[in-house]
Coordinates of C-alpha atoms in Angstrom, one line a residue:
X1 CA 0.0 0.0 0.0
X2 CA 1.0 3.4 -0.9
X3 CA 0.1 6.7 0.9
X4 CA 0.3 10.4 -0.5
X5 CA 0.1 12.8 2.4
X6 CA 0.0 16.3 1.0
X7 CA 1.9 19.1 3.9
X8 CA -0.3 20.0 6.6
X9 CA -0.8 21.4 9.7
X10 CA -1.6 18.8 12.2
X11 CA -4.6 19.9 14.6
X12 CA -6.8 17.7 16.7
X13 CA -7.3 15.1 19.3
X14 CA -6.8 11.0 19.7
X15 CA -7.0 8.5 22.2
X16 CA -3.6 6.6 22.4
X17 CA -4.0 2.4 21.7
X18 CA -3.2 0.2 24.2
X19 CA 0.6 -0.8 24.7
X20 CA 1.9 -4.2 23.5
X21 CA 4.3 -4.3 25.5
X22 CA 1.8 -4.9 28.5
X23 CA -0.1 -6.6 26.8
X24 CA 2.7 -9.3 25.5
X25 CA 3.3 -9.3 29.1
X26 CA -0.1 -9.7 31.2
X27 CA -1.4 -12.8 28.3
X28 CA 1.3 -14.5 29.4
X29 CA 1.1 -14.1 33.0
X30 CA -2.5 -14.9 32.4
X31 CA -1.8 -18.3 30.5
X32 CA 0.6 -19.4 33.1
X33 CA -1.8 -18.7 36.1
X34 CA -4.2 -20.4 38.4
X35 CA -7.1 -19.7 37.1
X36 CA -8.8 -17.5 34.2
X37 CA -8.3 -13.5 34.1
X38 CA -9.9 -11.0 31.6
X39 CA -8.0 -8.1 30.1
X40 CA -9.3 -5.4 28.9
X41 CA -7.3 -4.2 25.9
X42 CA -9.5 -1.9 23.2
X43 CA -6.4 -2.7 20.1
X44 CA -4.9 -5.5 18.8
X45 CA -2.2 -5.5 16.7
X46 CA -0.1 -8.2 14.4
X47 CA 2.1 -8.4 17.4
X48 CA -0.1 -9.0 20.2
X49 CA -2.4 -11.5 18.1
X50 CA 1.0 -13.3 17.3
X51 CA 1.4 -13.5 21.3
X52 CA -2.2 -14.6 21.5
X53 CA -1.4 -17.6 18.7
X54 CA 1.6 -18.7 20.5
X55 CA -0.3 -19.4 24.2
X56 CA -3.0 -21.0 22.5
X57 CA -1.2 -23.1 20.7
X58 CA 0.5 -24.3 24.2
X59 CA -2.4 -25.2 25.5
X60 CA -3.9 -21.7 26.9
X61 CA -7.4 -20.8 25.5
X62 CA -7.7 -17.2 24.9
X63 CA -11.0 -15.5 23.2
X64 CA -11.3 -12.3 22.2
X65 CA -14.4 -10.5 22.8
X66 CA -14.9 -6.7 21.4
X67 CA -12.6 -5.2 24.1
X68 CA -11.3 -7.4 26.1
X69 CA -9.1 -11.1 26.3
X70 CA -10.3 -13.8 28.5
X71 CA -7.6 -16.0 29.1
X72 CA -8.0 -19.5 30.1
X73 CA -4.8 -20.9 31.4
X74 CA -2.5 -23.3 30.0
X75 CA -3.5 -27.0 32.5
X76 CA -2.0 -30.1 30.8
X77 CA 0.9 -27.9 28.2
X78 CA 1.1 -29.7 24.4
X79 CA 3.9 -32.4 24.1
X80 CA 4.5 -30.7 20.9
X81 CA 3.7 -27.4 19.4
X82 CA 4.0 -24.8 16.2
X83 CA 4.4 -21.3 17.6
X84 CA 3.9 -18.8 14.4
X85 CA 6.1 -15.7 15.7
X86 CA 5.2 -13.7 12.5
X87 CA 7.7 -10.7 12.8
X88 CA 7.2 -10.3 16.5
X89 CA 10.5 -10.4 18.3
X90 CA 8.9 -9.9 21.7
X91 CA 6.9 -13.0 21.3
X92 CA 10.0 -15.3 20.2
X93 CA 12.2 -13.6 23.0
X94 CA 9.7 -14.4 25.7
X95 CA 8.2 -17.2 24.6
X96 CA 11.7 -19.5 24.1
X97 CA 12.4 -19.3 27.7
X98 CA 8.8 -19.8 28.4
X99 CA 8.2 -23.3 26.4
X100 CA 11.5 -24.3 27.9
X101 CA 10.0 -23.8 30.9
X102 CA 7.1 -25.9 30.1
X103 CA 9.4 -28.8 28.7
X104 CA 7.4 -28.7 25.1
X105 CA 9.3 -29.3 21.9
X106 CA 8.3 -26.7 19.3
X107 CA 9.2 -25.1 16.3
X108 CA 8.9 -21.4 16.5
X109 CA 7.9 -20.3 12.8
X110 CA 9.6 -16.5 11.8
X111 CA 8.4 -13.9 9.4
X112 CA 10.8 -11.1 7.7
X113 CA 13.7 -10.6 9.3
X114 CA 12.9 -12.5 12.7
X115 CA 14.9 -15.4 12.0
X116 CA 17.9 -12.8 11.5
X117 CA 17.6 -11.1 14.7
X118 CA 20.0 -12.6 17.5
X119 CA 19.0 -15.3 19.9
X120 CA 22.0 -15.2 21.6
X121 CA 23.6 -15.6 24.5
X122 CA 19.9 -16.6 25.3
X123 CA 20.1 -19.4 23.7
X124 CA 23.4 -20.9 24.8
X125 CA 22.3 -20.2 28.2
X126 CA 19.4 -22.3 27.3
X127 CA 21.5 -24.8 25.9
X128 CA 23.7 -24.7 29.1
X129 CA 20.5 -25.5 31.4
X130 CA 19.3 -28.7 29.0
X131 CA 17.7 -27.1 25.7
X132 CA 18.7 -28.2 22.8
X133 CA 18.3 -25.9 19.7
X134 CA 18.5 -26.5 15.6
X135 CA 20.4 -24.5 13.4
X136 CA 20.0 -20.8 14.1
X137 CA 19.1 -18.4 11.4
X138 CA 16.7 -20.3 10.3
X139 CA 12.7 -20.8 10.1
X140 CA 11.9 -22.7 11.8
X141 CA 13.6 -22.9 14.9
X142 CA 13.6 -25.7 16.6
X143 CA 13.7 -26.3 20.4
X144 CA 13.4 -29.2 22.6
X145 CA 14.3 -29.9 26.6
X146 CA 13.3 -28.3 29.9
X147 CA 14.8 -26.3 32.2
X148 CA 14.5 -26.3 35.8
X149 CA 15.9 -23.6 38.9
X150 CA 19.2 -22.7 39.5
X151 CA 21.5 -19.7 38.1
X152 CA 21.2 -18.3 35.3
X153 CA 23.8 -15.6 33.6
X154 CA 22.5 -13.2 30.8
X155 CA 24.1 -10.4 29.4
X156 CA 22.9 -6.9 29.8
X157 CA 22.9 -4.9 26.3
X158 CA 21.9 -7.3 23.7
X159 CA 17.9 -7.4 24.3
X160 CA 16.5 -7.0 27.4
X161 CA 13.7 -9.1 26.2
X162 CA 16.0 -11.7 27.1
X163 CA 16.1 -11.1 30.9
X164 CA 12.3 -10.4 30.5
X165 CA 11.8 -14.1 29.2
X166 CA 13.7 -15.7 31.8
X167 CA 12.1 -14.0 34.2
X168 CA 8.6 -15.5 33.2
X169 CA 10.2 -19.2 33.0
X170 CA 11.6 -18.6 36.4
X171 CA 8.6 -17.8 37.8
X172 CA 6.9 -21.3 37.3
X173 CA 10.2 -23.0 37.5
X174 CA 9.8 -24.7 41.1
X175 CA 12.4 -23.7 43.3
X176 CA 14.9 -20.9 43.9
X177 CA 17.0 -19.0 41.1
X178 CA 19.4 -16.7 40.5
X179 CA 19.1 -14.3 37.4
X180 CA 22.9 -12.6 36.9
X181 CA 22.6 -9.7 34.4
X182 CA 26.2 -9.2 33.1
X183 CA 27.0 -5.8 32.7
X184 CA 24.9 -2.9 32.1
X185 CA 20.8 -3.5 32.0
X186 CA 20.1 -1.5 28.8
X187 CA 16.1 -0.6 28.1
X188 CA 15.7 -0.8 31.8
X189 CA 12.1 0.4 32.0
X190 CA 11.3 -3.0 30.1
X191 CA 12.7 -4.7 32.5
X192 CA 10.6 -3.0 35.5
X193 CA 7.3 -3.6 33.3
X194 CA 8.1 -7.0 33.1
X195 CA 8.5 -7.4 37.0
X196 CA 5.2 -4.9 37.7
X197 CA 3.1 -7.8 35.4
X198 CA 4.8 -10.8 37.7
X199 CA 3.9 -9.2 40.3
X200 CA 0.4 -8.1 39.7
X201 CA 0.0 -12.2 39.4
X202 CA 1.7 -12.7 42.3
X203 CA 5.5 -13.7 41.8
X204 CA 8.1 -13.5 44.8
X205 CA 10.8 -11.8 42.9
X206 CA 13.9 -9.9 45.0
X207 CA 15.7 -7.4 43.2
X208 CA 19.1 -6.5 43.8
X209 CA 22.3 -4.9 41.7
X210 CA 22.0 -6.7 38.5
X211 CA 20.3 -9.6 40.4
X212 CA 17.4 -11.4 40.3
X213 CA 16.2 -13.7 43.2
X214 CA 13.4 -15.9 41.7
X215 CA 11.0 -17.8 44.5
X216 CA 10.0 -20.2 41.7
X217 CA 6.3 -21.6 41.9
X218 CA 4.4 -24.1 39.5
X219 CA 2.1 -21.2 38.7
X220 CA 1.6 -17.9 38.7
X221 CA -1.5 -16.3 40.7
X222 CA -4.5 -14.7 38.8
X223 CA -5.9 -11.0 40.4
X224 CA -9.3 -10.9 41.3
X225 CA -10.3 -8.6 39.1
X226 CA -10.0 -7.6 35.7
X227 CA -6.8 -6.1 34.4
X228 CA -6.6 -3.0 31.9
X229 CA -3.8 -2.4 29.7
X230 CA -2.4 0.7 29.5
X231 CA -1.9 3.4 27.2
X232 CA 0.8 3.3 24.6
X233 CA 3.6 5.7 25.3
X234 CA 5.8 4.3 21.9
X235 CA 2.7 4.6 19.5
X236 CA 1.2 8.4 20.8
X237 CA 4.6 9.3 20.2
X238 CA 4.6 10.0 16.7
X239 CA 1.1 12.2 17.3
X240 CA 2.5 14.2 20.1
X241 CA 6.1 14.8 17.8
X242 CA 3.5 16.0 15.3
X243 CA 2.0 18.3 17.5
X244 CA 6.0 19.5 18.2
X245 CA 6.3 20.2 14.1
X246 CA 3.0 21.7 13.1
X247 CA 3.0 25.4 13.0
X248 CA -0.5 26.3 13.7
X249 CA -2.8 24.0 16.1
X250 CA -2.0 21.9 18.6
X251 CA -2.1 17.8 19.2
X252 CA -3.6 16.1 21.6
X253 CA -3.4 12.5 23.5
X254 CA -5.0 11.1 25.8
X255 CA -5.7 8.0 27.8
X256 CA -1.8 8.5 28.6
X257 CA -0.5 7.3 32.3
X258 CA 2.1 10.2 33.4
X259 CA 3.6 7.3 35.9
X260 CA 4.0 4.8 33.6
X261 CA 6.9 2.1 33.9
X262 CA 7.1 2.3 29.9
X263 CA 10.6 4.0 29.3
X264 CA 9.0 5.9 26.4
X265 CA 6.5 8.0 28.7
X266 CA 10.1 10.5 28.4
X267 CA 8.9 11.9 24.8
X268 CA 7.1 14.3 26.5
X269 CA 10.7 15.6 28.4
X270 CA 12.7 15.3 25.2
X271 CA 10.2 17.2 23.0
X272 CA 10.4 20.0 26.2
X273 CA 13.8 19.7 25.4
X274 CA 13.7 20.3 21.9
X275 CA 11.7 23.6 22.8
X276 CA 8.1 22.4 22.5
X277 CA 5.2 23.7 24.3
X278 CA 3.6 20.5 26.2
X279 CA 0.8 20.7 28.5
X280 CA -1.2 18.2 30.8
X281 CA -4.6 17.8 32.1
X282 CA -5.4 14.3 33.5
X283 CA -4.3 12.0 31.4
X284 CA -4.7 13.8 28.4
X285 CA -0.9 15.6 27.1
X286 CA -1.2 18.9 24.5
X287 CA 1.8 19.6 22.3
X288 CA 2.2 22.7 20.3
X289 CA 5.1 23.7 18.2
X290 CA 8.1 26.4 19.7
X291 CA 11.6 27.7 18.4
X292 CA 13.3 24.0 18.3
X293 CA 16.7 23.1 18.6
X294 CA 19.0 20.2 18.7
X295 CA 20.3 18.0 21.5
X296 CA 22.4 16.0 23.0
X297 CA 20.5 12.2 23.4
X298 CA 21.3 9.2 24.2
X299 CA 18.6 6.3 23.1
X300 CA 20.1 3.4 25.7
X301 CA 16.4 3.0 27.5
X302 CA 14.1 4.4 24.5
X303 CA 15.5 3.0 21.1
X304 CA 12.0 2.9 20.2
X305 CA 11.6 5.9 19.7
X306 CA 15.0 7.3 17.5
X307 CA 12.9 7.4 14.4
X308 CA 10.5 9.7 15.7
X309 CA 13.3 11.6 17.5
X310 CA 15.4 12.0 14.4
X311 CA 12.0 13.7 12.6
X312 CA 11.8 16.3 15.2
X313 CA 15.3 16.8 14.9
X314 CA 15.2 17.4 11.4
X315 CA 12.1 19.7 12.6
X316 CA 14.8 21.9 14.6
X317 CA 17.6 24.0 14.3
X318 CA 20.6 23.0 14.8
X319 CA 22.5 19.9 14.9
X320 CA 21.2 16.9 17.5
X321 CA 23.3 14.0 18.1
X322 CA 22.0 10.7 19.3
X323 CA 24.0 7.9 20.5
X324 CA 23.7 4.5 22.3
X325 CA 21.4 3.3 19.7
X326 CA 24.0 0.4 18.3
X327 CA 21.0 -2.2 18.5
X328 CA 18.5 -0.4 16.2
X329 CA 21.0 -2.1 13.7
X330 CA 18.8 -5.5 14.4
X331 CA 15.2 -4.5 14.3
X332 CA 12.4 -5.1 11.8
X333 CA 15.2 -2.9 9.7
X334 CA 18.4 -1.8 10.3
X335 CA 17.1 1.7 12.0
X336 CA 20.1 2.7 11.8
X337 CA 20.6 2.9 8.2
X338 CA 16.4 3.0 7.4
X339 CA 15.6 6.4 9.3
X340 CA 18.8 7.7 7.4
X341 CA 17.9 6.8 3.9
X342 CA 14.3 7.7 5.0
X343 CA 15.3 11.3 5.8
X344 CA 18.0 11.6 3.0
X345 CA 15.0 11.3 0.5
X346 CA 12.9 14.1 2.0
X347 CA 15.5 16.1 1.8
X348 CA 17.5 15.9 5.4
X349 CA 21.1 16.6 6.4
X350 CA 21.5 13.6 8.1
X351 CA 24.5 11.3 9.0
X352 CA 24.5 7.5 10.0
X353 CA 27.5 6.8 13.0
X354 CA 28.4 3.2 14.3
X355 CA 26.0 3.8 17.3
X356 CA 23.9 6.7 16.3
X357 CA 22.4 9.4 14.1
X358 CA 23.8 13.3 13.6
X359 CA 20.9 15.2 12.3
X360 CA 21.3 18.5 11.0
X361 CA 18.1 20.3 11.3
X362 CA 17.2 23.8 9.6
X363 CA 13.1 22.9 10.2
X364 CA 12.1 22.2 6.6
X365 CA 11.8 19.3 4.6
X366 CA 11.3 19.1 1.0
X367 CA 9.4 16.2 0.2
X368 CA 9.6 12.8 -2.1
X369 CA 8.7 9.2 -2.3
X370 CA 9.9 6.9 0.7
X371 CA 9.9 3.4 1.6
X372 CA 9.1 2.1 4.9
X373 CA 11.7 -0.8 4.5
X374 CA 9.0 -2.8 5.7
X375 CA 8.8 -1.5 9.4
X376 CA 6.1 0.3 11.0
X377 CA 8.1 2.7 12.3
X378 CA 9.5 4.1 9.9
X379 CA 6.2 4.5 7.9
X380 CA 4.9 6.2 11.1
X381 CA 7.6 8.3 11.3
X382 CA 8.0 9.3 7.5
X383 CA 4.1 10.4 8.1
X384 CA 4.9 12.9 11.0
X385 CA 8.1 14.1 8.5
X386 CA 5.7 15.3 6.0
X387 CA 4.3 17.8 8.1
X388 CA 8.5 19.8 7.7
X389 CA 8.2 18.9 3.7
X390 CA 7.4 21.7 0.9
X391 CA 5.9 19.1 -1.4
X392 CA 3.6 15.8 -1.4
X393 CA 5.4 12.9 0.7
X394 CA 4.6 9.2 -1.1
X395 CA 5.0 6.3 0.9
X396 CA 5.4 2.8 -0.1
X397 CA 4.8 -0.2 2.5
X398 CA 2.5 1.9 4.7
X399 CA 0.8 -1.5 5.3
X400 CA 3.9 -2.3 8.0
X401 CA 2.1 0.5 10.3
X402 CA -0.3 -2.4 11.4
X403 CA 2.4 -4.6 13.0
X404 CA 2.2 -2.2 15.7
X405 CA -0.6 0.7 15.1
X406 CA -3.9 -0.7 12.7
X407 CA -5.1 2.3 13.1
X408 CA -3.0 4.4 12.2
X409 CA -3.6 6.6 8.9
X410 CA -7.1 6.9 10.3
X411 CA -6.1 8.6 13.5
X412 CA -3.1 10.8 11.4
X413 CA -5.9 11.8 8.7
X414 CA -7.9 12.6 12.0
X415 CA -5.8 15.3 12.4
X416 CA -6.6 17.5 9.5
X417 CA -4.0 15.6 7.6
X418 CA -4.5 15.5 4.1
X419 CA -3.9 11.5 3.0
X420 CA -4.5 9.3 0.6
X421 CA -4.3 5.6 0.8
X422 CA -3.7 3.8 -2.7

C-alpha cells in the first residue's frame, strides 16, 4: 500500500491504543496462572495476536471479545507445538524461555527478518541448562528440553527481552533462582514492566544490583479482578512529535498514564527539550510547536523511539546527536541505516555513526517518495516528516504500520492531515 500525504498542519485530538508491550506481558502471565483473568485491551495488533497464537497453541485458551481477552490458562501444556512468531520479536524472546519452561518441543515459525535477529547468549544459556536448539538463522527454529531452577547468567545490552523471558520461565520453574545480568541493563524500564506484570500475578521476585532472586512456583496467581492495559507511550509518540512540528494548532493525546513504567512515557521531556510547548490535564498531554533546537540524546532505555526523534530533529535548528542506539542495527530494519535513507530522500542533512544518528536540522523538509523498508516505524515516522516537507510525501509499504498501530492513517488523517491511501 501506498500513501500520498500532502503538507499540513496537524490539529486535533486521539485517544492513544493500548501498549503491547503490556499486553505481550499480562497474556502470558495470564496463560501461566491459576485460574482465568480477563483483560481489557481496546487494540490489537499483528504483534499481540502473534502473542495470543503462540499461548494457545500451548495449550492456553484465549477469546477475544470486542474489548477485552479472556484467558484460560494453560493445564496439561502440548507435548509438541507450532508457535507462528510472524515478525514479532517480543513473542520469540519471551516465549523460548517460556516453552523451555514448560518442557514442550516446538518449532517457532519466523516472518521477515525475525529469524535474523539474534538469539544469543539466550540461547546458549538455554542450551547450558538442557535445551537443545536447531540450526540458528533459520525458520523454523527448533527447540526441545526443559529447564528447571538454579543460576542463570544473561548479558545486559543485547535485548532486554531476554532477561524479560527468563524471568517468566523462572517464575513457574519450582524452586529458587538466581538471574545474573552481566554488565549494564540497557532498556531498563522494560525490564521494571516485566517485573510490575509478575507481580500483579503474584510472583516473589527480589531485586538487587544486577540480580534477580526468583522464588520459583508451579504457577503464577490470577488477580481478582480484571486487568486493563495501558496506554501506549511508543505509539502516541509519533502524534505528540506531530504536535511538536505543526506550525499552527495543537495535538492532543490522551488515555496517557504520566507514571507509567514504559521508558518511552520520556517523549514528553525530550520534545520539552527540543523547545516544544507541552501541556497536561489528566491524562490527556497537549503539544504545540516552539523555536526547536537540537540536543544531545542518548537512546540506551528508549531505542523505540530514534525514528521519531530523528524527525523532530530534522524539525529543529541545529545539529542533535543521538547515541547509544548500536542495536537499532537488528530491528524489523536496520534503523540505523532506514531512518537515514528515510530522511535523506525528503531532503535531510542527516549522517549515520556506528552507534547513532547526527541530524542537521534547519526545520524544513522538502518532500519525495519513501519506503518504509518494511517496518512500522519508519512509515509512522515518514508520516509525521511530511508535516516539515514543501511538497507531497509518497510512501510505499504503509501496510507495515499495522504490526504495531492498525489504526494508524485513520487517527493521522484525524488530524486535519490530508492523506491518501492507494
Amino acid at each position: 500500500m501506498k500513501v500520498r500525504i500532502t503538507p499540513s498542519n496537524p490539529n486535533g485530538r486521539i485517544k492513544s491504543i493500548a501498549s503491547k508491550s503490556a499486553a505481550h506481558r499480562l497474556l502470558i502471565c495470564a496463560a501461566l496462572a491459576d485460574k482465568a483473568t480477563e483483560i481489557f485491551c481496546e487494540e490489537i495488533n499483528e504483534d499481540i495476536s502473534a502473542t495470543v497464537r503462540c499461548l494457545n497453541a500451548l495449550g492456553a485458551k484465549i477469546t477475544r471479545n470486542e474489548k477485552s481477552f479472556t484467558v484460560l490458562p494453560i493445564r496439561i501444556p502440548k507435548r509438541e507445538a507450532l508457535l507462528d512468531c510472524g515478525e514479532s520479536g517480543s513473542t520469540l524472546r519471551f516465549m523460548t524461555p517460556v516453552v523451555a519452561a514448560i518442557g514442550c518441543k516446538t518449532d517457532f515459525a519466523m516472518a521477515g527478518r525475525l529469524k535474523d535477529r539474534p538469539l544469543s547468549p539466550l540461547r546458549e544459556e538455554l542450551e547450558a541448562h538442557g535445551v537443545s536448539f536447531s540450526e540458528p538463522n533459520k525458520s523454523p527454529l527448533s527447540l526441545s528440553g526443559r529447564i528447571s531452577a538454579g543460576e542463570y547468567r544473561i548479558r545486559g545490552d543485547v535485548s532486554s527481552q531476554f532477561i524479560s523471558g527468563l524471568l517468566f520461565a523462572l517464575s513457574v520453574c519450582e524452586g529458587e533462582s538466581r538471574l545474573v545480568v552481566e554488565g549494564k541493563l540497557e532498556s531498563l524500564p522494560y525490564v521494571n514492566m516485566t517485573l510490575n506484570a509478575l507481580f500483579s500475578f503474584g510472583a516473589d521476585i527480589d531485586i538487587g544490583d544486577n540480580l534477580f532472586m526468583i522464588h520459583g512456583k508451579s504457577r503464577l496467581r490470577s488477580p481478582s479482578a480484571p486487568i486493563t492495559v495501558e496506554g501506549d507511550w511508543s505509539n502516541a509518540a509519533f502524534a505528540l512529535a506531530a504536535g511538536a512540528l505543526t506550525k499552527k494548532g495543537k495535538v492532543s493525546v490522551f488515555a496517557l498514564d504520566e507514571n507509567s513504567m514504559q521508558g518511552d512515557r520520556s517523549i514528553i521531556e525530550i520534545l520539552v527539550r527540543f523547545g516544544a510547548d507541552v501541556r497536561r490535564r489528566e491524562d490527556c498531554f497537549t503539544v504545540r510547536g516552539g523555536q526547536l533546537r537540537g540536543i544531545e540524546l542518548s537512546a540506551e532505555n528508549i531505542p523505540d523511539l530514534v525514528p521519531v526523534i530523528a524527525v523532530v530533529a530534522a524539525g529543529a535548528v541545529g545539529t542533535t546527536r543521538i547515541y547509544g542506539a548500536s542495536r537499532l542495527k537488528l530491528k524489523e530494519s536496520d534503523r540505523l541505516e532506514s531512518v537515514t535513507a528515510m530522511l535523506t530522500a525528503l531532503g535531510a542533512d542527516i549522517k549515520k555513526t556506528d552507534d547513532g544518528l547526527i541530524i542537521n536540522g534547519n526545520g524544513r523538509l522538502s518532500g519525495g517518495v519513501v519506503d518504509s523498508f518494511s517496518d512500522h516505524r519508519i512509515a509512522m515516522s515518514a508520516a509525521v516528516a511530511s508535516i516539515l516537507c514543501e511538497n507531497e510525501v509518497i510512501i510505499t509499504g504503509a501496510e507495515s504500520a499495522a504490526k504495531s498501530y492498525p489504526s494508524f492513517w485513520d487517527d493521522f488523517a484525524s488530524l486535519s492531515v490530508s492523506l491518501i491511501k492507494e
